[in-house]
mmCIF file of C-alpha atoms in Angstrom:
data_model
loop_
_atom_site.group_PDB
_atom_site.id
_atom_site.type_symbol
_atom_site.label_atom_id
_atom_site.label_comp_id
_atom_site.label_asym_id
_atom_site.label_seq_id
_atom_site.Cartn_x
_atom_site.Cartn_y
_atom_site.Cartn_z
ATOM 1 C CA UNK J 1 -45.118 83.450 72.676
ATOM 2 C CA UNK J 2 -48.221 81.206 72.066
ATOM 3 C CA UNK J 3 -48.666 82.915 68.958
ATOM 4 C CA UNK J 4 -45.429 81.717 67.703
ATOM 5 C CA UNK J 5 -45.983 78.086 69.354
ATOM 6 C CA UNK J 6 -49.258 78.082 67.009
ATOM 7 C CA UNK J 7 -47.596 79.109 63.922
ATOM 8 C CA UNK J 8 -44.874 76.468 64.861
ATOM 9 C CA UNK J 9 -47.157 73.732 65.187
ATOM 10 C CA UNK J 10 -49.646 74.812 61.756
ATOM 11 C CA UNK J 11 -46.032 74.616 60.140
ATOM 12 C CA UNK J 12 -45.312 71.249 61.159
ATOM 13 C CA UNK J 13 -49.024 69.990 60.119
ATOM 14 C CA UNK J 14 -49.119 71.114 57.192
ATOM 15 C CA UNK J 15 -44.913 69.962 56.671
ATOM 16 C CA UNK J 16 -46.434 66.554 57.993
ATOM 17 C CA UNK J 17 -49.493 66.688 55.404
ATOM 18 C CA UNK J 18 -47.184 67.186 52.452
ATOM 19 C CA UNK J 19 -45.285 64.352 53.815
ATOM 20 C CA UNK J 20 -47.673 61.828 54.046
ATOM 21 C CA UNK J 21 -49.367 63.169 50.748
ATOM 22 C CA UNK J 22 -46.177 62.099 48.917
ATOM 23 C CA UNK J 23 -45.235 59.448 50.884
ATOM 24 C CA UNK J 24 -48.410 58.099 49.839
ATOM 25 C CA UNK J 25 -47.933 58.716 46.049
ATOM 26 C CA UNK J 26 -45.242 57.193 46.141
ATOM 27 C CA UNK J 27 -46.112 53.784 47.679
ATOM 28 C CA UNK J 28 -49.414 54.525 45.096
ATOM 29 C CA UNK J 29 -46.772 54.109 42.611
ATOM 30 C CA UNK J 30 -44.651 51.294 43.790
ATOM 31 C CA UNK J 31 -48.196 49.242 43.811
ATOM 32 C CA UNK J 32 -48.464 49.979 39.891
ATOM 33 C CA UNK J 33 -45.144 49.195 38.706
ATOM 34 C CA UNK J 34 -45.326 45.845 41.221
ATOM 35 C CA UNK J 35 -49.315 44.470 41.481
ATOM 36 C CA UNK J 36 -48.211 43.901 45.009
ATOM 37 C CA UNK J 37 -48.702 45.661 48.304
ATOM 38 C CA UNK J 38 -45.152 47.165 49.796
ATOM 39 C CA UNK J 39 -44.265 48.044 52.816
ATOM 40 C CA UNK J 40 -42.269 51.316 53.428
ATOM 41 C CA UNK J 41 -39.057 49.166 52.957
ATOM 42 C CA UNK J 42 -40.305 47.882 49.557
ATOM 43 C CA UNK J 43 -40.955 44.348 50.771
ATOM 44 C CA UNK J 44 -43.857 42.846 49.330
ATOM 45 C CA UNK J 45 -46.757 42.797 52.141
ATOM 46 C CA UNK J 46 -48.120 38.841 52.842
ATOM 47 C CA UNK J 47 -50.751 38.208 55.063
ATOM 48 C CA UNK J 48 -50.782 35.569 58.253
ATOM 49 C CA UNK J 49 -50.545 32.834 55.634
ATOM 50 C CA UNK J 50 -47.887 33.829 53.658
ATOM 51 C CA UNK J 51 -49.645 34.878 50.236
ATOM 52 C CA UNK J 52 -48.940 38.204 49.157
ATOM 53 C CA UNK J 53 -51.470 41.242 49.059
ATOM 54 C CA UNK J 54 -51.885 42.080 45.053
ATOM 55 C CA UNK J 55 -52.794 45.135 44.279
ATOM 56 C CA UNK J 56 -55.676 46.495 42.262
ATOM 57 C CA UNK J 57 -53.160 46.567 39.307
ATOM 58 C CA UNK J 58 -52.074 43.688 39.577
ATOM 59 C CA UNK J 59 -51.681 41.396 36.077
ATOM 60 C CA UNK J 60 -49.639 38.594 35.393
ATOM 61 C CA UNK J 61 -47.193 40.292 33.747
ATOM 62 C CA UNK J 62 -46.304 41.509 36.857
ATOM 63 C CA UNK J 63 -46.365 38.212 39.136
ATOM 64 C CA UNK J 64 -43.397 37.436 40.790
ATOM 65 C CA UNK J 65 -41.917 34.068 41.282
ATOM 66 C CA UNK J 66 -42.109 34.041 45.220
ATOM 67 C CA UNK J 67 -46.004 35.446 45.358
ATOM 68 C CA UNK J 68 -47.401 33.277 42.328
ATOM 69 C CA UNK J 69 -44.499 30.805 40.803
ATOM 70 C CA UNK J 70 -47.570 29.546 38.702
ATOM 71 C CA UNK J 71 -47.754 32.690 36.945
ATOM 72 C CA UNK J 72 -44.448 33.106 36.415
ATOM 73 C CA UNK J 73 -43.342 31.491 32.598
ATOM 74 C CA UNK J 74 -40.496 29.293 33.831
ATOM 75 C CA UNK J 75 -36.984 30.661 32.748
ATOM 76 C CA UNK J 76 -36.293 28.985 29.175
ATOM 77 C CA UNK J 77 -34.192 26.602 29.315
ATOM 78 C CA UNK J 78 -30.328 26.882 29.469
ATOM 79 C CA UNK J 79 -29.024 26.521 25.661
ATOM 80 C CA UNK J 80 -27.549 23.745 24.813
ATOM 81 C CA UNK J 81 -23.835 22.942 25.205
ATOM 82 C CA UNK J 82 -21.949 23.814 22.042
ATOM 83 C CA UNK J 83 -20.850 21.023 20.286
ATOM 84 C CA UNK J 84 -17.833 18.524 20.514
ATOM 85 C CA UNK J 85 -15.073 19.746 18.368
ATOM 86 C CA UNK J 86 -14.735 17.392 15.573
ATOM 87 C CA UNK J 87 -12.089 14.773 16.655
ATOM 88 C CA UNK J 88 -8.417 15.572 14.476
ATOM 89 C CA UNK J 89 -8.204 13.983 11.055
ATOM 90 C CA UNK J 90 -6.652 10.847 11.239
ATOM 91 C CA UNK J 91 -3.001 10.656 10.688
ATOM 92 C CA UNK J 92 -2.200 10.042 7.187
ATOM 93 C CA UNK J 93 -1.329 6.275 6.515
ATOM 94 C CA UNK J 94 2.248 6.139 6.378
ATOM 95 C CA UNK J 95 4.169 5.575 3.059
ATOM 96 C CA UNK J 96 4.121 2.321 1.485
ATOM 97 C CA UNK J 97 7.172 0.823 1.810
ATOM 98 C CA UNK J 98 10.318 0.987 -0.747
ATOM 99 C CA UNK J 99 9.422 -2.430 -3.063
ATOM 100 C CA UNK J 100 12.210 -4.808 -2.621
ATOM 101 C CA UNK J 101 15.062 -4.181 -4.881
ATOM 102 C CA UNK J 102 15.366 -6.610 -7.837
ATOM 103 C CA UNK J 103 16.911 -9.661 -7.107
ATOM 104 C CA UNK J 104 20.504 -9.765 -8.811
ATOM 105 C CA UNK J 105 21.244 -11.428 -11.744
ATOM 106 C CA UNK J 106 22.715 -14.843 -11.167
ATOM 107 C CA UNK J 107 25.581 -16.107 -13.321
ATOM 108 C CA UNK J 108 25.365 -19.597 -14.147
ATOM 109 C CA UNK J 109 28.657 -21.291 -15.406
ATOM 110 C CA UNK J 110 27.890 -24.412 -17.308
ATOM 111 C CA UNK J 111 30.293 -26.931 -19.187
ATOM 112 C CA UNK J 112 27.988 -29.173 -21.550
ATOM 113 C CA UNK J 113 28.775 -32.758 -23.947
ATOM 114 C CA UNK J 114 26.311 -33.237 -26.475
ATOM 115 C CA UNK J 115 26.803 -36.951 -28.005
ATOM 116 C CA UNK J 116 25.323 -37.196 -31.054
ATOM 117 C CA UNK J 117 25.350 -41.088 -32.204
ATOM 118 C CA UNK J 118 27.359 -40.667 -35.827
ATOM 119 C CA UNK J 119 24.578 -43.197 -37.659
ATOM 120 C CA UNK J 120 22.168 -40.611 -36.248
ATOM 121 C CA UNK J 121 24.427 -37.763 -38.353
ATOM 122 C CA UNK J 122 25.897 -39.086 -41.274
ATOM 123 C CA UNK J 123 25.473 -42.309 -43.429
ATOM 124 C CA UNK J 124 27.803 -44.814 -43.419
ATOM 125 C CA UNK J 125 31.468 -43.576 -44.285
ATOM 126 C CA UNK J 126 30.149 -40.115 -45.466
ATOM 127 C CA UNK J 127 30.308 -37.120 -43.626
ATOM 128 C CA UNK J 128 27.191 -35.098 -45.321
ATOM 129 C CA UNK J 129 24.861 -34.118 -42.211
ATOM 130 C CA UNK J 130 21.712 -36.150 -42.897
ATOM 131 C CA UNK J 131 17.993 -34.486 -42.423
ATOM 132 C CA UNK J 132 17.708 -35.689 -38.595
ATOM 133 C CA UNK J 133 20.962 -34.670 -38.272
ATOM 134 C CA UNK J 134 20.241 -30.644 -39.035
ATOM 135 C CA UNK J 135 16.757 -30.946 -36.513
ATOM 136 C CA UNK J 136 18.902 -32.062 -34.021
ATOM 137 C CA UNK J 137 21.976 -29.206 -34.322
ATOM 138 C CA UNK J 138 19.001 -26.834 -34.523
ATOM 139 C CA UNK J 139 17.864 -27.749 -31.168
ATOM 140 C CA UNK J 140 21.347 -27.087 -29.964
ATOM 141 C CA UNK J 141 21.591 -23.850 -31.544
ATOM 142 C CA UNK J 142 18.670 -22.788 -29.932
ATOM 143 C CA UNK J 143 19.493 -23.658 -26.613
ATOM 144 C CA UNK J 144 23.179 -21.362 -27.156
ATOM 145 C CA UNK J 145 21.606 -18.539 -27.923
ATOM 146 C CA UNK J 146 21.526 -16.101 -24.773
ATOM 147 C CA UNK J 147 24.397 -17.528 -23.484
ATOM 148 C CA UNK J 148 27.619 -15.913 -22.905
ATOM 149 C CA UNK J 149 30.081 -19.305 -25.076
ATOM 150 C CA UNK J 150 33.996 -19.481 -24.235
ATOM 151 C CA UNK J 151 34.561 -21.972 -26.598
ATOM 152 C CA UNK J 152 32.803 -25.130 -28.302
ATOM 153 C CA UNK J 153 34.652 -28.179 -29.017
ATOM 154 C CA UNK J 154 33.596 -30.401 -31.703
ATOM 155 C CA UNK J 155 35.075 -34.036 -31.784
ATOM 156 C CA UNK J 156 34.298 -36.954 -34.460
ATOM 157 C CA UNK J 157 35.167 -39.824 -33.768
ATOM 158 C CA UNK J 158 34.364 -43.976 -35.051
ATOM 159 C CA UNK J 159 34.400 -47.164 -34.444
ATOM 160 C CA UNK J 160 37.672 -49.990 -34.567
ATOM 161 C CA UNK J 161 36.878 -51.145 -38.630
ATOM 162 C CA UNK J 162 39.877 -49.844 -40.854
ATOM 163 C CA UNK J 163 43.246 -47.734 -40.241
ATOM 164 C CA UNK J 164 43.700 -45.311 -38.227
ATOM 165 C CA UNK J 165 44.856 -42.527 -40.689
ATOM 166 C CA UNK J 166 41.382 -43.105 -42.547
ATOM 167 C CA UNK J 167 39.514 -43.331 -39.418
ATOM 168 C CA UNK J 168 41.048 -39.730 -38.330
ATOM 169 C CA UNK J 169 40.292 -38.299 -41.454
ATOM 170 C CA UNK J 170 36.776 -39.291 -41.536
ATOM 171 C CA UNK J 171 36.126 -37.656 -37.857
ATOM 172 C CA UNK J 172 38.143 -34.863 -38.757
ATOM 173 C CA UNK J 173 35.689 -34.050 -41.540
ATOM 174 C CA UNK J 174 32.610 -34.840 -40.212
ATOM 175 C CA UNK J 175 33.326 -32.398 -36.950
ATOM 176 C CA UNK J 176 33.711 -29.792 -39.338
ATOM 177 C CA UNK J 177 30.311 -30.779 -41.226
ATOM 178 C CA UNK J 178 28.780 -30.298 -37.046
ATOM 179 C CA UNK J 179 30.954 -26.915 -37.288
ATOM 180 C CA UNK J 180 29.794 -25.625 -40.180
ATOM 181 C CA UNK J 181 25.960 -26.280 -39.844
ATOM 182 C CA UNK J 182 26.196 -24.890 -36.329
ATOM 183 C CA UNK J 183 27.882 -21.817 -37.911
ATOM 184 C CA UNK J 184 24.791 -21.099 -40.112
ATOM 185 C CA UNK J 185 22.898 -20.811 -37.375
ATOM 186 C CA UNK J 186 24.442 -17.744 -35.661
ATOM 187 C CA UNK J 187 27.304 -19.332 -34.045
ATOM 188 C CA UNK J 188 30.252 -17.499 -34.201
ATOM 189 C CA UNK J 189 32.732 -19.499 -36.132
ATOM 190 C CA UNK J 190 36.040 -18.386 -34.175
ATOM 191 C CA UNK J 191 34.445 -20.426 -30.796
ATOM 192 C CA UNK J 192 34.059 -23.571 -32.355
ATOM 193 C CA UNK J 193 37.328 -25.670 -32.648
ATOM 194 C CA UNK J 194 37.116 -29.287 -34.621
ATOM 195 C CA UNK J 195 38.902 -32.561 -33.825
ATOM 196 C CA UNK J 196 38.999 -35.802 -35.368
ATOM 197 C CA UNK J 197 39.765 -39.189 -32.887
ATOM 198 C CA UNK J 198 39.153 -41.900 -35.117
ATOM 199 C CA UNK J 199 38.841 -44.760 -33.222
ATOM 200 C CA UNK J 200 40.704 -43.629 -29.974
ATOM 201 C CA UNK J 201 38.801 -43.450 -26.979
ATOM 202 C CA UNK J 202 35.957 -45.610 -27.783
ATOM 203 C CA UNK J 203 33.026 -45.698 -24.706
ATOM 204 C CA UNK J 204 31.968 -49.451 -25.699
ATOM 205 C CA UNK J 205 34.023 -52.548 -27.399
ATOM 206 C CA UNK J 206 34.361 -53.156 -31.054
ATOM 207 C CA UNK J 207 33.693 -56.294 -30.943
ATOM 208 C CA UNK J 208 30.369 -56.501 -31.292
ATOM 209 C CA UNK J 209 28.240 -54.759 -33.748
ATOM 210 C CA UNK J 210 26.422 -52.634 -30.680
ATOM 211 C CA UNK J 211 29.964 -51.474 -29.189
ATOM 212 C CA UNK J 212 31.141 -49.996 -32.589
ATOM 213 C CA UNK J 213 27.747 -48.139 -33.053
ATOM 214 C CA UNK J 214 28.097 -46.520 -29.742
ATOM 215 C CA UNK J 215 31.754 -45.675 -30.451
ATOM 216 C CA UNK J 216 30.491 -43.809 -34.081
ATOM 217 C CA UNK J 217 29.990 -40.502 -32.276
ATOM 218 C CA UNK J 218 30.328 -36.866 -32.387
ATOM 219 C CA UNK J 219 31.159 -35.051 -29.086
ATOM 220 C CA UNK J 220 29.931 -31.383 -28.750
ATOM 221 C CA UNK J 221 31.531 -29.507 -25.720
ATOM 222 C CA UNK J 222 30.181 -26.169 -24.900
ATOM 223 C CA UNK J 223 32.189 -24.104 -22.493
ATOM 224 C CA UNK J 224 29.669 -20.946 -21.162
ATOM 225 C CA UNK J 225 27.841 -19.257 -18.852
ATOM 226 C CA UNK J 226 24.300 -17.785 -18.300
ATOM 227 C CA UNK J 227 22.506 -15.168 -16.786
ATOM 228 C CA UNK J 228 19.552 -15.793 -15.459
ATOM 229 C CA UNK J 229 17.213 -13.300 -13.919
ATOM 230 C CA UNK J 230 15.311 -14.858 -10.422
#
């Protein structure tokens, strides 16, 4: 019996040896993979003042931030927010507006007398146009073309001196010298209609030698219209 007691208890010794032996390689090799002193939990030992126990392999590469925080290369810094996202194109402009439609054409009716003094025309008792007499039916020519003409109305007429069948002859033909100029300027002949008054409807009195000149006249009425484009 006490020989079995004594093999019991030189069993547990050496059990308890082998124990302890690798118990204490193994907190051997804690200290070298931490530089710090561990207890059997794996907490790093600190002494009454609350600094940690370094080992003899300790090196700062294996400080830790709670035992030496000066050691320890801070954490680098957090990286930098990523960019805004550019802001959306702008909206294109919108589209220029329609232009304005043309304005329309505006019709102008006109009915126009032209007095043309007779001495101004003709010489006395002719009716041959004279030189002024073709400047100033070119200026009228020029002014009718463009226009839409109904009808012109040529009318000679002369003062109170002599009869009246000479008088309405003498109109008579020197309307149709007004006509006939007019149409060799481009005026179409079948719009122009010719009379001859004579001495009817005279605008001043005979009896004086002013009156009859006013009353030796030709009378140019143009019936038409124009366009005109605002």
């Amino acid at each position: 019996m006490k020989h079995a007691s004594r093999v019991r208890y030189l069993f547990l010794s050496a059990l308890t040896a082998v124990s302890a032996s690798a118990l204490a390689k193994d907190i051997e090799g804690n200290q070298k993979n931490t530089g710090y002193w561990l207890d059997q939990r794996g907490n790093v030992v600190v002494d009454p003042y609350g600094l940690c126990w370094r080992t003899g392999y300790f090196s700062k590469d294996l400080a830790l931030p709670q035992c030496d925080p000066s050691l320890v290369p801070p954490p680098p810094p957090p990286p930098p927010p990523p960019p805004p996202p550019p802001p959306p194109p702008p909206p294109p402009p919108p589209p220029p507006p329609p232009p304005p439609p043309p304005p329309a054409p505006v019709v102008e009716l006109f009915v126009q007398t032209i007095t043309f003094g007779s001495d101004e025309l003709f010489d006395f008792d002719r009716a041959e146009l004279k030189a002024p007499a073709r400047v100033k039916l070119d200026a009228l020519a020029t002014q009718l073309q463009g226009a839409n003409i109904r009808a012109i109305h040529v009318i000679g007429y002369t003062d109170g001196i002599g009869t009246d069948a000479y008088n309405d002859k003498l109109s008579e033909r020197r309307a149709v010298s007004v006509r006939d100029y007019l149409v060799t300027k481009g005026v179409d002949s079948s719009l122009i209609d010719t009379e001859g008054r004579g001495k009817r409807d005279p605008v001043a009195s005979n009896a004086t030698k002013e009156g009859r000149a006013q009353n030796r006249r030709v009378d140019v009425k143009v019936d038409g219209s124009r366009t005109i484009q605002h």
